[in-house]
């Protein structure tokens, strides 16, 4: 997989009420070599749960940063 081969950290945001099942999103994230976070949202967690997404992104950026 080209994305996995880059070594760049990837985060997949998942809305638990999306039409795609959570396990399908998680399988997609695994294929990418990505982490995933599930939110009480539909297809657009950034729109419906912006504060939770922001916290997840800050934690992700912090864990992925080079020190």
mmCIF file with all atom_site columns, C-alpha atoms in Angstrom:
data_model
loop_
_atom_site.group_PDB
_atom_site.id
_atom_site.type_symbol
_atom_site.label_atom_id
_atom_site.label_alt_id
_atom_site.label_comp_id
_atom_site.label_asym_id
_atom_site.label_entity_id
_atom_site.label_seq_id
_atom_site.pdbx_PDB_ins_code
_atom_site.Cartn_x
_atom_site.Cartn_y
_atom_site.Cartn_z
_atom_site.occupancy
_atom_site.B_iso_or_equiv
_atom_site.pdbx_formal_charge
_atom_site.auth_seq_id
_atom_site.auth_comp_id
_atom_site.auth_asym_id
_atom_site.auth_atom_id
_atom_site.pdbx_PDB_model_num
ATOM 1  C CA . UNK A 1 1  ? 0.000   0.000  0.000  1.00 0.00 ? 1  UNK A CA 1
ATOM 2  C CA . UNK A 1 2  ? 1.442   3.333  -1.078 1.00 0.00 ? 2  UNK A CA 1
ATOM 3  C CA . UNK A 1 3  ? 0.072   5.257  1.912  1.00 0.00 ? 3  UNK A CA 1
ATOM 4  C CA . UNK A 1 4  ? 1.476   2.781  4.425  1.00 0.00 ? 4  UNK A CA 1
ATOM 5  C CA . UNK A 1 5  ? 4.850   2.826  2.645  1.00 0.00 ? 5  UNK A CA 1
ATOM 6  C CA . UNK A 1 6  ? 5.284   6.579  3.195  1.00 0.00 ? 6  UNK A CA 1
ATOM 7  C CA . UNK A 1 7  ? 5.686   6.124  6.936  1.00 0.00 ? 7  UNK A CA 1
ATOM 8  C CA . UNK A 1 8  ? 3.612   9.276  7.444  1.00 0.00 ? 8  UNK A CA 1
ATOM 9  C CA . UNK A 1 9  ? 1.238   8.950  10.426 1.00 0.00 ? 9  UNK A CA 1
ATOM 10 C CA . UNK A 1 10 ? -2.415  8.783  9.375  1.00 0.00 ? 10 UNK A CA 1
ATOM 11 C CA . UNK A 1 11 ? -5.576  9.154  11.453 1.00 0.00 ? 11 UNK A CA 1
ATOM 12 C CA . UNK A 1 12 ? -8.989  8.002  10.214 1.00 0.00 ? 12 UNK A CA 1
ATOM 13 C CA . UNK A 1 13 ? -11.924 9.787  11.863 1.00 0.00 ? 13 UNK A CA 1
ATOM 14 C CA . UNK A 1 14 ? -15.039 7.611  12.144 1.00 0.00 ? 14 UNK A CA 1
ATOM 15 C CA . UNK A 1 15 ? -18.620 8.665  12.829 1.00 0.00 ? 15 UNK A CA 1
ATOM 16 C CA . UNK A 1 16 ? -20.358 5.814  14.627 1.00 0.00 ? 16 UNK A CA 1
ATOM 17 C CA . UNK A 1 17 ? -23.638 6.702  12.862 1.00 0.00 ? 17 UNK A CA 1
ATOM 18 C CA . UNK A 1 18 ? -22.148 6.845  9.348  1.00 0.00 ? 18 UNK A CA 1
ATOM 19 C CA . UNK A 1 19 ? -23.729 4.676  6.656  1.00 0.00 ? 19 UNK A CA 1
ATOM 20 C CA . UNK A 1 20 ? -20.440 2.741  6.533  1.00 0.00 ? 20 UNK A CA 1
ATOM 21 C CA . UNK A 1 21 ? -20.136 0.461  9.546  1.00 0.00 ? 21 UNK A CA 1
ATOM 22 C CA . UNK A 1 22 ? -17.444 1.239  12.105 1.00 0.00 ? 22 UNK A CA 1
ATOM 23 C CA . UNK A 1 23 ? -15.739 -2.095 11.431 1.00 0.00 ? 23 UNK A CA 1
ATOM 24 C CA . UNK A 1 24 ? -15.473 -1.200 7.714  1.00 0.00 ? 24 UNK A CA 1
ATOM 25 C CA . UNK A 1 25 ? -13.779 2.093  8.620  1.00 0.00 ? 25 UNK A CA 1
ATOM 26 C CA . UNK A 1 26 ? -11.432 0.312  11.012 1.00 0.00 ? 26 UNK A CA 1
ATOM 27 C CA . UNK A 1 27 ? -10.527 -2.237 8.332  1.00 0.00 ? 27 UNK A CA 1
ATOM 28 C CA . UNK A 1 28 ? -9.771  0.649  5.959  1.00 0.00 ? 28 UNK A CA 1
ATOM 29 C CA . UNK A 1 29 ? -7.570  2.274  8.605  1.00 0.00 ? 29 UNK A CA 1
ATOM 30 C CA . UNK A 1 30 ? -5.683  -0.997 9.142  1.00 0.00 ? 30 UNK A CA 1
ATOM 31 C CA . UNK A 1 31 ? -5.035  -1.313 5.394  1.00 0.00 ? 31 UNK A CA 1
ATOM 32 C CA . UNK A 1 32 ? -3.557  2.192  5.467  1.00 0.00 ? 32 UNK A CA 1
ATOM 33 C CA . UNK A 1 33 ? -1.503  1.460  8.581  1.00 0.00 ? 33 UNK A CA 1
ATOM 34 C CA . UNK A 1 34 ? -3.476  4.249  10.252 1.00 0.00 ? 34 UNK A CA 1
ATOM 35 C CA . UNK A 1 35 ? -4.859  4.919  13.694 1.00 0.00 ? 35 UNK A CA 1
ATOM 36 C CA . UNK A 1 36 ? -8.576  5.501  14.041 1.00 0.00 ? 36 UNK A CA 1
ATOM 37 C CA . UNK A 1 37 ? -10.891 7.413  16.361 1.00 0.00 ? 37 UNK A CA 1
ATOM 38 C CA . UNK A 1 38 ? -14.649 6.926  16.654 1.00 0.00 ? 38 UNK A CA 1
ATOM 39 C CA . UNK A 1 39 ? -16.996 9.818  17.406 1.00 0.00 ? 39 UNK A CA 1
ATOM 40 C CA . UNK A 1 40 ? -20.701 10.108 18.255 1.00 0.00 ? 40 UNK A CA 1
ATOM 41 C CA . UNK A 1 41 ? -21.404 11.513 14.812 1.00 0.00 ? 41 UNK A CA 1
ATOM 42 C CA . UNK A 1 42 ? -22.528 10.655 11.314 1.00 0.00 ? 42 UNK A CA 1
ATOM 43 C CA . UNK A 1 43 ? -20.445 10.922 8.154  1.00 0.00 ? 43 UNK A CA 1
ATOM 44 C CA . UNK A 1 44 ? -18.774 14.216 9.103  1.00 0.00 ? 44 UNK A CA 1
ATOM 45 C CA . UNK A 1 45 ? -17.406 14.072 12.661 1.00 0.00 ? 45 UNK A CA 1
ATOM 46 C CA . UNK A 1 46 ? -15.516 17.329 12.148 1.00 0.00 ? 46 UNK A CA 1
ATOM 47 C CA . UNK A 1 47 ? -18.798 19.110 11.526 1.00 0.00 ? 47 UNK A CA 1
ATOM 48 C CA . UNK A 1 48 ? -20.959 17.524 14.218 1.00 0.00 ? 48 UNK A CA 1
ATOM 49 C CA . UNK A 1 49 ? -18.375 16.906 16.976 1.00 0.00 ? 49 UNK A CA 1
ATOM 50 C CA . UNK A 1 50 ? -15.734 19.574 16.279 1.00 0.00 ? 50 UNK A CA 1
ATOM 51 C CA . UNK A 1 51 ? -14.364 19.872 19.821 1.00 0.00 ? 51 UNK A CA 1
ATOM 52 C CA . UNK A 1 52 ? -13.910 16.123 20.201 1.00 0.00 ? 52 UNK A CA 1
ATOM 53 C CA . UNK A 1 53 ? -12.231 15.938 16.783 1.00 0.00 ? 53 UNK A CA 1
ATOM 54 C CA . UNK A 1 54 ? -9.956  18.847 17.687 1.00 0.00 ? 54 UNK A CA 1
ATOM 55 C CA . UNK A 1 55 ? -8.872  17.083 20.889 1.00 0.00 ? 55 UNK A CA 1
ATOM 56 C CA . UNK A 1 56 ? -8.204  13.860 18.958 1.00 0.00 ? 56 UNK A CA 1
ATOM 57 C CA . UNK A 1 57 ? -6.192  15.738 16.332 1.00 0.00 ? 57 UNK A CA 1
ATOM 58 C CA . UNK A 1 58 ? -4.084  17.577 18.922 1.00 0.00 ? 58 UNK A CA 1
ATOM 59 C CA . UNK A 1 59 ? -3.308  14.253 20.639 1.00 0.00 ? 59 UNK A CA 1
ATOM 60 C CA . UNK A 1 60 ? -2.522  12.662 17.262 1.00 0.00 ? 60 UNK A CA 1
ATOM 61 C CA . UNK A 1 61 ? -0.244  15.530 16.205 1.00 0.00 ? 61 UNK A CA 1
ATOM 62 C CA . UNK A 1 62 ? 1.505   15.442 19.552 1.00 0.00 ? 62 UNK A CA 1
ATOM 63 C CA . UNK A 1 63 ? 2.101   11.684 19.351 1.00 0.00 ? 63 UNK A CA 1
ATOM 64 C CA . UNK A 1 64 ? 3.259   11.907 15.725 1.00 0.00 ? 64 UNK A CA 1
ATOM 65 C CA . UNK A 1 65 ? 5.606   14.865 16.077 1.00 0.00 ? 65 UNK A CA 1
ATOM 66 C CA . UNK A 1 66 ? 9.342   14.444 15.792 1.00 0.00 ? 66 UNK A CA 1
ATOM 67 C CA . UNK A 1 67 ? 11.157  15.514 18.902 1.00 0.00 ? 67 UNK A CA 1
#
